[in-house]
Short mmCIF file of C-alpha atoms and ligand atoms in Angstrom, two decimals:
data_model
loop_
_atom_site.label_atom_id
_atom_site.label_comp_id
_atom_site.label_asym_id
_atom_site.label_seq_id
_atom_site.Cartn_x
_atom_site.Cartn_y
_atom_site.Cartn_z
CA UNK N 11 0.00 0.00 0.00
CA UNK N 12 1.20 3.66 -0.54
CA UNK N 13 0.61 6.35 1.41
CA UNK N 14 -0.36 10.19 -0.32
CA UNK N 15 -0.06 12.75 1.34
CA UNK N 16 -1.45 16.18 0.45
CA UNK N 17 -2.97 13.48 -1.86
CA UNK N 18 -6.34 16.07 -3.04
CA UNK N 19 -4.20 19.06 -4.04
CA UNK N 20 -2.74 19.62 -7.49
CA UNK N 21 -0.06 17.50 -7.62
CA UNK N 22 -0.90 14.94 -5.37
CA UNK N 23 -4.63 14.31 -7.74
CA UNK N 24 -2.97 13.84 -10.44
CA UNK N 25 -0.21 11.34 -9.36
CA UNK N 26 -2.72 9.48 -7.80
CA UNK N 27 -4.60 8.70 -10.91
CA UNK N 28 -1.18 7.71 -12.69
CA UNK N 29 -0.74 5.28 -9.33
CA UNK N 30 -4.39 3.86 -9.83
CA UNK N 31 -3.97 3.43 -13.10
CA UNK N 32 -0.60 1.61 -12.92
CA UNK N 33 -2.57 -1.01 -10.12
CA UNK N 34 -1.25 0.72 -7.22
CA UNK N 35 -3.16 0.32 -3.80
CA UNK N 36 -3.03 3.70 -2.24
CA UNK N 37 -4.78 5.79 0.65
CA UNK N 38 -4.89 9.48 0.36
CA UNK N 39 -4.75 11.90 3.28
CA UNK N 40 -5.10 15.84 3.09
CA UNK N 41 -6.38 18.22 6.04
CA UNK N 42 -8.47 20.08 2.72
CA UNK N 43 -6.58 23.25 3.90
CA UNK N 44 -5.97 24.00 0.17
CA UNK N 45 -8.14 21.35 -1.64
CA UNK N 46 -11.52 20.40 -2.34
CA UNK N 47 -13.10 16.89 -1.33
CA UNK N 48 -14.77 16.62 -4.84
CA UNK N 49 -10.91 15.64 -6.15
CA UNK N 50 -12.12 12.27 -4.84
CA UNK N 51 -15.47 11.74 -7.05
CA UNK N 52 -13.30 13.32 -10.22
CA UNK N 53 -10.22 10.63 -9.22
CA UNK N 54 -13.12 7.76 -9.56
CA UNK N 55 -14.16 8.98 -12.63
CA UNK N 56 -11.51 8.68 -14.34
CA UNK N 57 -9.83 5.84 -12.97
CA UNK N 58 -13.32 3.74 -12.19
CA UNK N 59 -11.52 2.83 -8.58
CA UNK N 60 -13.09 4.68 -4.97
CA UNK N 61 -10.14 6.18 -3.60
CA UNK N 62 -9.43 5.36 -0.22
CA UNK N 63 -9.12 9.09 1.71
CA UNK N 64 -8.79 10.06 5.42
CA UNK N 65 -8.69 13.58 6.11
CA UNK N 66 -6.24 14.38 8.26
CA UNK N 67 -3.22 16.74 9.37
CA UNK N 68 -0.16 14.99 8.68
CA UNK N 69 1.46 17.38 11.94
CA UNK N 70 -0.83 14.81 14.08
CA UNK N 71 1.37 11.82 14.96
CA UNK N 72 -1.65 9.95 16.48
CA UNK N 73 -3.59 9.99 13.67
CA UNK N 74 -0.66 8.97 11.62
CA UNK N 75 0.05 6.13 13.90
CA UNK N 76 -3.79 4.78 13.61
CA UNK N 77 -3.48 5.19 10.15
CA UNK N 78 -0.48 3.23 9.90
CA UNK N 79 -1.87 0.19 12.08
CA UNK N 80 -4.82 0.18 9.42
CA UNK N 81 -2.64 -0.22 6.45
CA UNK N 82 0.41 -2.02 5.68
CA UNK N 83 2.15 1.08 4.17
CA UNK N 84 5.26 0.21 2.14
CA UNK N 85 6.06 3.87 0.71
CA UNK N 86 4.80 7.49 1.78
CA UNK N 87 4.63 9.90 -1.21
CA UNK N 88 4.75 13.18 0.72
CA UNK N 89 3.26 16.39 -0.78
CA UNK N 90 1.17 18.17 1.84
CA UNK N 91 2.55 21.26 2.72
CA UNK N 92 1.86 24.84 2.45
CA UNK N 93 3.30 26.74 -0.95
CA UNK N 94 2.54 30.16 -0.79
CA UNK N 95 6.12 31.53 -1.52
CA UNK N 96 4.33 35.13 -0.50
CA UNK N 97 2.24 34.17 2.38
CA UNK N 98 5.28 32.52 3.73
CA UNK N 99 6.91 35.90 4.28
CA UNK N 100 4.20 37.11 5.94
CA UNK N 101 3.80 34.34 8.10
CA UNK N 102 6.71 32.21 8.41
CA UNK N 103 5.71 30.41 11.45
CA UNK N 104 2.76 29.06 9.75
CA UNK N 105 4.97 27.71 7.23
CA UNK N 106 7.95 26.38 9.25
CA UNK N 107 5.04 24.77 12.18
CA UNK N 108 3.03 23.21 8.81
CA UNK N 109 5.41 22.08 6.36
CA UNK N 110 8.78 21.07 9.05
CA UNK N 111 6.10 19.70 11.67
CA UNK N 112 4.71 17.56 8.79
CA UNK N 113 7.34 15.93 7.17
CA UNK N 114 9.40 15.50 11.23
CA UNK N 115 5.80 13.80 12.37
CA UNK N 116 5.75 11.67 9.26
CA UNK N 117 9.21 10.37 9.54
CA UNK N 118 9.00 9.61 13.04
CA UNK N 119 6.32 7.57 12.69
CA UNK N 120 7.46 5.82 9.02
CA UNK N 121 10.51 4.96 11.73
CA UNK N 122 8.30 3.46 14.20
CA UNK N 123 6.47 1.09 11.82
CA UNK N 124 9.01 0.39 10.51
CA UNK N 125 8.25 2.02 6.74
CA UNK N 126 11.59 3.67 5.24
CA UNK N 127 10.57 4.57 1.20
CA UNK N 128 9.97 8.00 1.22
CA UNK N 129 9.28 10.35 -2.07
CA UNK N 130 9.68 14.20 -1.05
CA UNK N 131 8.03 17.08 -2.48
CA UNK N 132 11.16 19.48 -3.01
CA UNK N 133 11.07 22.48 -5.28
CA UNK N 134 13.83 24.80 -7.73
CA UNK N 135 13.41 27.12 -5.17
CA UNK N 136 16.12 25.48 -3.44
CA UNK N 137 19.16 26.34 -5.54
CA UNK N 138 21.02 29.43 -4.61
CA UNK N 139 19.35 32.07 -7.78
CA UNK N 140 23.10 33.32 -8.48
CA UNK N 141 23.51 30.13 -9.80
CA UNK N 142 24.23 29.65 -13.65
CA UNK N 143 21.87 27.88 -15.58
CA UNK N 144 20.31 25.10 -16.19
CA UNK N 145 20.36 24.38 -12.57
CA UNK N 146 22.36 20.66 -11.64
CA UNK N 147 21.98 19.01 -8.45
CA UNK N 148 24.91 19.76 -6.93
CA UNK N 149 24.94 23.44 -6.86
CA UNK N 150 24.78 25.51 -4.37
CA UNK N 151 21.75 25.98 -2.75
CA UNK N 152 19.89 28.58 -0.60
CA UNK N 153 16.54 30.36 -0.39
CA UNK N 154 15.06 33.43 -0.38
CA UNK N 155 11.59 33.07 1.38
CA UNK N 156 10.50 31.03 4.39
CA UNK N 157 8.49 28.85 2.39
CA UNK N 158 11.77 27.82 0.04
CA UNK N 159 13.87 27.27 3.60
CA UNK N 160 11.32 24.61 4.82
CA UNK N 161 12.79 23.00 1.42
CA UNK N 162 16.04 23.25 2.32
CA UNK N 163 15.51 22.34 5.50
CA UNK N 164 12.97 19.04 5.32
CA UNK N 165 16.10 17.52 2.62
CA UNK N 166 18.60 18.06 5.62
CA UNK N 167 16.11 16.59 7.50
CA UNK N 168 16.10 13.74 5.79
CA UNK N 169 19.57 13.91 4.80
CA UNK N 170 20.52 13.36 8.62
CA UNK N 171 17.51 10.72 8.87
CA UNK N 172 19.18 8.63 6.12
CA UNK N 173 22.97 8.96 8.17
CA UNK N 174 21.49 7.55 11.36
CA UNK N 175 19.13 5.00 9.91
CA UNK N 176 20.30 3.20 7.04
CA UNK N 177 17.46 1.70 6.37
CA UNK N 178 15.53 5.00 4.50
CA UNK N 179 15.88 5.65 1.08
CA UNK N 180 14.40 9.08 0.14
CA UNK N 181 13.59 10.30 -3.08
CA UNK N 182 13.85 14.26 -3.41
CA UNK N 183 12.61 15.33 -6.02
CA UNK N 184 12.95 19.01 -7.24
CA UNK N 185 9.89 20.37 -9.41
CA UNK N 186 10.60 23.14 -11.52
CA UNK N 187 7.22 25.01 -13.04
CA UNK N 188 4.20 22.57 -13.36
CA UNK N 189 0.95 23.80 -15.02
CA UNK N 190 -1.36 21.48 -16.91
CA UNK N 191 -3.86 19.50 -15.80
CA UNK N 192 -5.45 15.83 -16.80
CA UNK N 193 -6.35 15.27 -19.96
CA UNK N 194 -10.02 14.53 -18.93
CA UNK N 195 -10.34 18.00 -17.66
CA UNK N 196 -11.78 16.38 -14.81
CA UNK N 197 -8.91 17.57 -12.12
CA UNK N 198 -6.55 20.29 -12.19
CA UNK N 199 -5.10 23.59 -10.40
CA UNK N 200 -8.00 25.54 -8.49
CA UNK N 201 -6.18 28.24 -6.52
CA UNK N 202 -8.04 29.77 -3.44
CA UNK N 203 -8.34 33.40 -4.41
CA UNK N 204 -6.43 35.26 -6.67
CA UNK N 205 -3.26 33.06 -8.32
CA UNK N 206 0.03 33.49 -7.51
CA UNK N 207 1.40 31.59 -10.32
CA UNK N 208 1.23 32.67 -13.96
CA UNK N 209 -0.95 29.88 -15.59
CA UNK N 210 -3.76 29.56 -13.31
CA UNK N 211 -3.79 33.25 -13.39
CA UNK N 212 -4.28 32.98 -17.70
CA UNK N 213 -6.43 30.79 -17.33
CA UNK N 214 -8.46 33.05 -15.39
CA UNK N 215 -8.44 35.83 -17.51
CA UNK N 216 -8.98 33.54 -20.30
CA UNK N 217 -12.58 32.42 -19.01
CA UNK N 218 -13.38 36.33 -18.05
CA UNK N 219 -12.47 36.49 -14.36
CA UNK N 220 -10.01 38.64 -14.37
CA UNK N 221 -9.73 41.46 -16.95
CA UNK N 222 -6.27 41.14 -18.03
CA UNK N 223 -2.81 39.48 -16.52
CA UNK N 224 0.04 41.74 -15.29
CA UNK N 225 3.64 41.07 -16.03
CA UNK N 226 6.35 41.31 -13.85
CA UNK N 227 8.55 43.03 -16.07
CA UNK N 228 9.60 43.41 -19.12
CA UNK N 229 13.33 44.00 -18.64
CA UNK N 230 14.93 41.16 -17.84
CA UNK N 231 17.95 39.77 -19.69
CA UNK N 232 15.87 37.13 -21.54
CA UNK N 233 15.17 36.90 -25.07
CA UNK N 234 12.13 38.88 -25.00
CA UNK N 235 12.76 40.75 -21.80
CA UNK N 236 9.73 39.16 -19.68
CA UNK N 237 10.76 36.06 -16.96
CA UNK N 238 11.86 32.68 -17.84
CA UNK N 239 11.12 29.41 -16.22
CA UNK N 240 11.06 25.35 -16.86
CA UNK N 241 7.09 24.62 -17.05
CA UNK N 242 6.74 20.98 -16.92
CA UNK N 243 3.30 18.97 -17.30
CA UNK N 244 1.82 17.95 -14.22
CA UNK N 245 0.76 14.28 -15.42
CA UNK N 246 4.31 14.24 -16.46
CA UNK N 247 5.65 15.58 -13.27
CA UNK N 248 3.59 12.96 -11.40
CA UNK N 249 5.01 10.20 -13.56
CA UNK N 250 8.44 10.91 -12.59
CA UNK N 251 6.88 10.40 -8.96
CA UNK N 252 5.97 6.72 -10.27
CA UNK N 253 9.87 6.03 -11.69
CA UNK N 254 11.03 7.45 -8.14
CA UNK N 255 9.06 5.13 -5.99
CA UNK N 256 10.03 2.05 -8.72
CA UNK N 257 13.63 2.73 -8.36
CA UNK N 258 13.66 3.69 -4.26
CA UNK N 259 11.27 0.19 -4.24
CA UNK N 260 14.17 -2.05 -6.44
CA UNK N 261 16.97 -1.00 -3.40
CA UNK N 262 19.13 1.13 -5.26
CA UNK N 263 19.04 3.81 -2.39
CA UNK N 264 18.00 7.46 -2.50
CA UNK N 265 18.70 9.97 -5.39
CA UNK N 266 18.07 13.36 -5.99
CA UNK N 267 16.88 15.01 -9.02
CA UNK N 268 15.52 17.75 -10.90
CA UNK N 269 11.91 17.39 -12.60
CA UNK N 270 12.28 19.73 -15.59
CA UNK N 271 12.02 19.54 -19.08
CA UNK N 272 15.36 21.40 -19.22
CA UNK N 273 13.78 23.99 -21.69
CA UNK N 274 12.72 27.62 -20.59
CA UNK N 275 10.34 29.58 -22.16
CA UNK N 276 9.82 33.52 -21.21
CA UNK N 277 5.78 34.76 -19.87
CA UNK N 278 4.68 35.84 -23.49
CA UNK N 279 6.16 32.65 -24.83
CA UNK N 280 3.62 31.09 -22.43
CA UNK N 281 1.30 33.68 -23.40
CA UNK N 282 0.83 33.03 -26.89
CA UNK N 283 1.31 29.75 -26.50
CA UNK N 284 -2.05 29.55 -24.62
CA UNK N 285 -3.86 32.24 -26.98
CA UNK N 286 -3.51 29.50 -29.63
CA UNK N 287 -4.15 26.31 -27.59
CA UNK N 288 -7.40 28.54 -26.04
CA UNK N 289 -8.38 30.52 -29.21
CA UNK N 290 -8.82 33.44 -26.69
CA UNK N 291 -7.21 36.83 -26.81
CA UNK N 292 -5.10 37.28 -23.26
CA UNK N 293 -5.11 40.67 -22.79
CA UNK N 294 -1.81 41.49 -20.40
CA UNK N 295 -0.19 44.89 -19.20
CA UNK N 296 3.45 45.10 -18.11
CA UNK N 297 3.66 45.88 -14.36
CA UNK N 298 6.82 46.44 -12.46
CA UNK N 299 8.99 43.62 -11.80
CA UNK N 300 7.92 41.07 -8.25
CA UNK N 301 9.75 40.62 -5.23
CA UNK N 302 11.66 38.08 -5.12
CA UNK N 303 11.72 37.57 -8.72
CA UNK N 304 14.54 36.26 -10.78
CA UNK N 305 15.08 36.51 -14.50
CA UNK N 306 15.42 33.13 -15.71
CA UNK N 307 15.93 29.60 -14.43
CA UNK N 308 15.21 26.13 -16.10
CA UNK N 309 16.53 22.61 -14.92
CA UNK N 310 19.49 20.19 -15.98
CA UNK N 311 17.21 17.35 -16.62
CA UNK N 312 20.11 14.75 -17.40
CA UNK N 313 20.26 12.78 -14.04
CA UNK N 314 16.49 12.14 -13.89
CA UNK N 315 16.53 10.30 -17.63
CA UNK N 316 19.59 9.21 -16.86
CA UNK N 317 19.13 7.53 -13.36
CA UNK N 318 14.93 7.08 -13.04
CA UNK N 319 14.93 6.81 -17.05
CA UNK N 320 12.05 9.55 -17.27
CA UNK N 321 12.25 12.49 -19.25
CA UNK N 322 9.03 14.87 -19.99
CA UNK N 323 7.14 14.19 -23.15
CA UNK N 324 4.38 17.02 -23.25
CA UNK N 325 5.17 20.59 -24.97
CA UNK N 326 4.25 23.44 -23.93
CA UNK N 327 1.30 23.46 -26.70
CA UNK N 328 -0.25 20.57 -24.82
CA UNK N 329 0.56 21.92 -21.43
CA UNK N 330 -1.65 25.03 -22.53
CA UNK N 331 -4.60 22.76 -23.99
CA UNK N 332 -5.16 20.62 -20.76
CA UNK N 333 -4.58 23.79 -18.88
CA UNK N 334 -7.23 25.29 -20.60
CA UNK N 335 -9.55 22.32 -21.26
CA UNK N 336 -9.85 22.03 -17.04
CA UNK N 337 -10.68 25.53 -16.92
CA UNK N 338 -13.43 25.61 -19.28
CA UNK N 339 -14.91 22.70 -17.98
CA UNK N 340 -14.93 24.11 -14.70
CA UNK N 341 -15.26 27.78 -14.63
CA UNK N 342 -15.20 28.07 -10.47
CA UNK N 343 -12.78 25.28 -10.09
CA UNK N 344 -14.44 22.39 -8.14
CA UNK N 345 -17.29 24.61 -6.77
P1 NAD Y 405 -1.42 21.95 -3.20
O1 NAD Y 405 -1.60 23.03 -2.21
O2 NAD Y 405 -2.39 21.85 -4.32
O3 NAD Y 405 -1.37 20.53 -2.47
C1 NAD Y 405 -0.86 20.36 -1.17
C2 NAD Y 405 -1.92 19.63 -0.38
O4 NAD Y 405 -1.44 19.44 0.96
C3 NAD Y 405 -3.23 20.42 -0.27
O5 NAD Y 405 -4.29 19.58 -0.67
C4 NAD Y 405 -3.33 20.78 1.22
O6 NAD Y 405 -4.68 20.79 1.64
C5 NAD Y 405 -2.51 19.68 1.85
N1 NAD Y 405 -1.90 20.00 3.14
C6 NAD Y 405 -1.15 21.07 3.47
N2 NAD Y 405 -0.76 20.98 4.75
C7 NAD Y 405 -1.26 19.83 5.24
C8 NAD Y 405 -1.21 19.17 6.50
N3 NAD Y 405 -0.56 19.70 7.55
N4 NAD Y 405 -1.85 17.98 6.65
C9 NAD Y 405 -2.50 17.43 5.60
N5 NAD Y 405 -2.61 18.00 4.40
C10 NAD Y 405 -1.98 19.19 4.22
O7 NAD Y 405 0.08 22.07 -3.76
P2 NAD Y 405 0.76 21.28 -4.96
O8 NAD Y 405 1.04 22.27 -6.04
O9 NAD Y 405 0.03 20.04 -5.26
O10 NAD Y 405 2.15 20.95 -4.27
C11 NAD Y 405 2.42 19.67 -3.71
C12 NAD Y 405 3.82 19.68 -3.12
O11 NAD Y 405 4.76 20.04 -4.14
C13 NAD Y 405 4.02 20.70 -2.01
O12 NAD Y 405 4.88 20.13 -1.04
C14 NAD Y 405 4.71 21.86 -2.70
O13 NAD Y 405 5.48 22.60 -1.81
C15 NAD Y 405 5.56 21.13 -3.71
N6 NAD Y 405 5.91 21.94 -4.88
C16 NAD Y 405 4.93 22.53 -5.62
C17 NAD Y 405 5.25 23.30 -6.73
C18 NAD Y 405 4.20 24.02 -7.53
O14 NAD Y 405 4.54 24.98 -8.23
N7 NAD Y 405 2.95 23.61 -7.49
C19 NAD Y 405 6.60 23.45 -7.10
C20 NAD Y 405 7.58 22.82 -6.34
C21 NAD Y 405 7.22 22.06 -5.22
C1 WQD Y 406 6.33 32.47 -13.39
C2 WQD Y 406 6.72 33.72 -14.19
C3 WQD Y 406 6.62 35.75 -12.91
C4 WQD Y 406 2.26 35.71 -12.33
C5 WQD Y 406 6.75 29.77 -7.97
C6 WQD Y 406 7.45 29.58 -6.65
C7 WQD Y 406 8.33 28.37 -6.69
C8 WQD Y 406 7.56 27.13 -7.15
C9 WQD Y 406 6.74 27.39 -8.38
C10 WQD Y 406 6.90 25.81 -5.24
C11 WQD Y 406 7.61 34.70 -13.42
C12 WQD Y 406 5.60 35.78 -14.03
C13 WQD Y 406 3.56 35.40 -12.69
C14 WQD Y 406 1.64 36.84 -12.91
C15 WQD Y 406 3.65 37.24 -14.18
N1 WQD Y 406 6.65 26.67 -6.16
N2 WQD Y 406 4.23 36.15 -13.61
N3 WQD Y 406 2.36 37.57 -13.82
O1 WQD Y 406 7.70 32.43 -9.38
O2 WQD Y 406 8.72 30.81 -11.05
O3 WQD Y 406 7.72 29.94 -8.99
O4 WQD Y 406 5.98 28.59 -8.24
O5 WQD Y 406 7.92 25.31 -4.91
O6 WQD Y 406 8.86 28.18 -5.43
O7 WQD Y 406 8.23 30.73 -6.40
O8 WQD Y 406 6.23 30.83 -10.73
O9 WQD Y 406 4.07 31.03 -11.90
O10 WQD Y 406 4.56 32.60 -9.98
O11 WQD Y 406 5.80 32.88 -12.12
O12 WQD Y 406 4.23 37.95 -15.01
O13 WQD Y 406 0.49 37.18 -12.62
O14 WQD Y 406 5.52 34.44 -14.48
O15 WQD Y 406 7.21 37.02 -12.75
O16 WQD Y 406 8.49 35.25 -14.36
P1 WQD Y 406 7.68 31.12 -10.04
P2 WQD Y 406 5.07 31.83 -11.14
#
């Protein structure tokens, strides 16, 4: 049995359809602090299998411990945590409390019964931003927000977990941009509030809730002067979760790698890219530049196709459709 956690969000949905469909038996926990609970009916439609869910915090060992004496749990995907890169400033306790209690809770407890597969939720945000790119794994790292130093800090976590039990093998795994959504249009990204991130932000203008996107700037030292980053599909994103747990499950030990498609494209390469997958007009304004903001960043992707023999296959094209698709088939997100 595997264990998802933060399994009704965005990522967590979507890898575990690609888990159901490749005959997985999993169980799902999420405390719905960002989610909705329809994820579950929308996971059933499209995979024809009632996902097993508890909600739950993953902070409370208790709960973790009954759920582990219900299941036989042989590896713990863990996603839940908080990912607010802004909010995080605001209110860093929040974030170090959610996302450090979580993932210290979890382990202790995956050490008590004994389960030692873990697949962690790390991000890009981890690597130092004077670094040149693409970004490889063994640069320098370092953050710039609360939110990216629970990152940094959960892998040394783990890091020292794995020195004084051999038994764990963790697989970090360090997400670079993903946008995209099923190809059913049945689950997807549904932000509370206004986005943060650029795509579920188009989208939004796309189907008339917004009037137009601002962009951060429009001179950076890119090719077209507006931000560049490594958007990756989310359905391939959570396949790359599947090739982790296969090769942390055949005892070759723990790796760490990027989850990129090692290609960057700039905010109005993303933009037009989506005015053609949508047939809608995006109406954007440039705005100054965000805090906190870099110019450009995309991943080595080498060591992943190399080592867990995944690579991404969708394009940016397709990344727009699905995007899109979800959107239009559900104008308020699961509401
Ligand atoms: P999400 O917010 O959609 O999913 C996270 C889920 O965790 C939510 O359903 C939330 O309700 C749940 N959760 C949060 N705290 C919890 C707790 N204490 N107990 C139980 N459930 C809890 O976010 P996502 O985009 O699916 O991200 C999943 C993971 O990937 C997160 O760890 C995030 O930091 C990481 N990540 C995301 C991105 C991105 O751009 N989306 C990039 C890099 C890394
Ligand atoms: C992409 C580009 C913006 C919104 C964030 C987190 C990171 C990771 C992924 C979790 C940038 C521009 C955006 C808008 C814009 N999450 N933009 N107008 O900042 O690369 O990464 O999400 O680990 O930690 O920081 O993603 O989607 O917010 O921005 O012009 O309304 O779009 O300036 O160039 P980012 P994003």
């Amino acid at each position: 049995m595997i264990l998802i956690t933060g399994a009704t969000g965005y990522i967590g949905s979507h890898t575990w359809v690609e888990l159901l469909n490749a005959g997985y038996d999993v169980v799902g926990i999420d405390n719905l602090c960002n989610s909705n609970i329809k994820v579950l009916d929308r996971i059933e439609a499209i995979t024809s299998v009632k996902p097993k869910f508890i909600e739950m915090n993953v902070c409370n060992s208790n709960a973790l411990k009954s759920l582990f004496n219900l299941y036989s749990i042989d590896a713990v995907i863990h996603f839940a945590a908080l990912k607010a890169v802004g909010k995080s400033v605001n209110n860093p306790l929040e974030y170090y409390k959610n996302n450090l209690g979580g993932i210290l809770e979890l382990t202790q407890v995956m050490s008590e019964k004994n389960c030692f597969t873990l697949v962690f939720s790390s991000s890009a945000t981890v690597y130092d931003a004077n670094n040149p790119i693409p970004y490889q794994e063994g640069m320098p790292l370092g953050s710039t927000s609360p939110y990216g130093w629970t990152k940094l800090m959960s892998e040394q976590m783990l890091r020292d977990l794995e020195i004084s039990n051999p038994n764990f093998s963790v697989a970090y795994l360090r997400y670079f941009n993903p946008i995209g959504a099923h190809e059913s249009g049945f689950i997807g990204e549904d932000p509370l509030g206004i986005p943060n991130n650029l795509m579920p932000y188009i989208t939004q203008v796309a189907i008339g809730k917004r009037p137009h996107l601002s962009i951060y700037g429009n001179d950076w030292l890119t090719h077209d002067g507006t931000g560049v980053r490594d958007y990756i599909h989310v359905v391939d994103l959570a396949r790359g979760h599947l090739k982790a747990l296969n090769y942390l499950m055949s005892g070759k030990g723990s790796i760490l790698v990027n989850l990129g498609t090692g290609k960057g494209f700039s905010v109005l390469d993303l933009v037009k890219a989506f005015e053609k997958a949508s047939n809608r007009k995006i109406p954007y304004q440039f705005a100054p530049r965000r805090i906190g903001d870099i110019a450009a960043f995309y991943s080595d992707s080498a060591r992943a196709q190399k080592d867990l023999n995944w690579r991404a296959e969708y394009d940016l094209y397709r990344m727009c459709e699905d995007s899109w698709r979800w959107q239009s088939m559900n104008p308020n997100g699961y509401e």
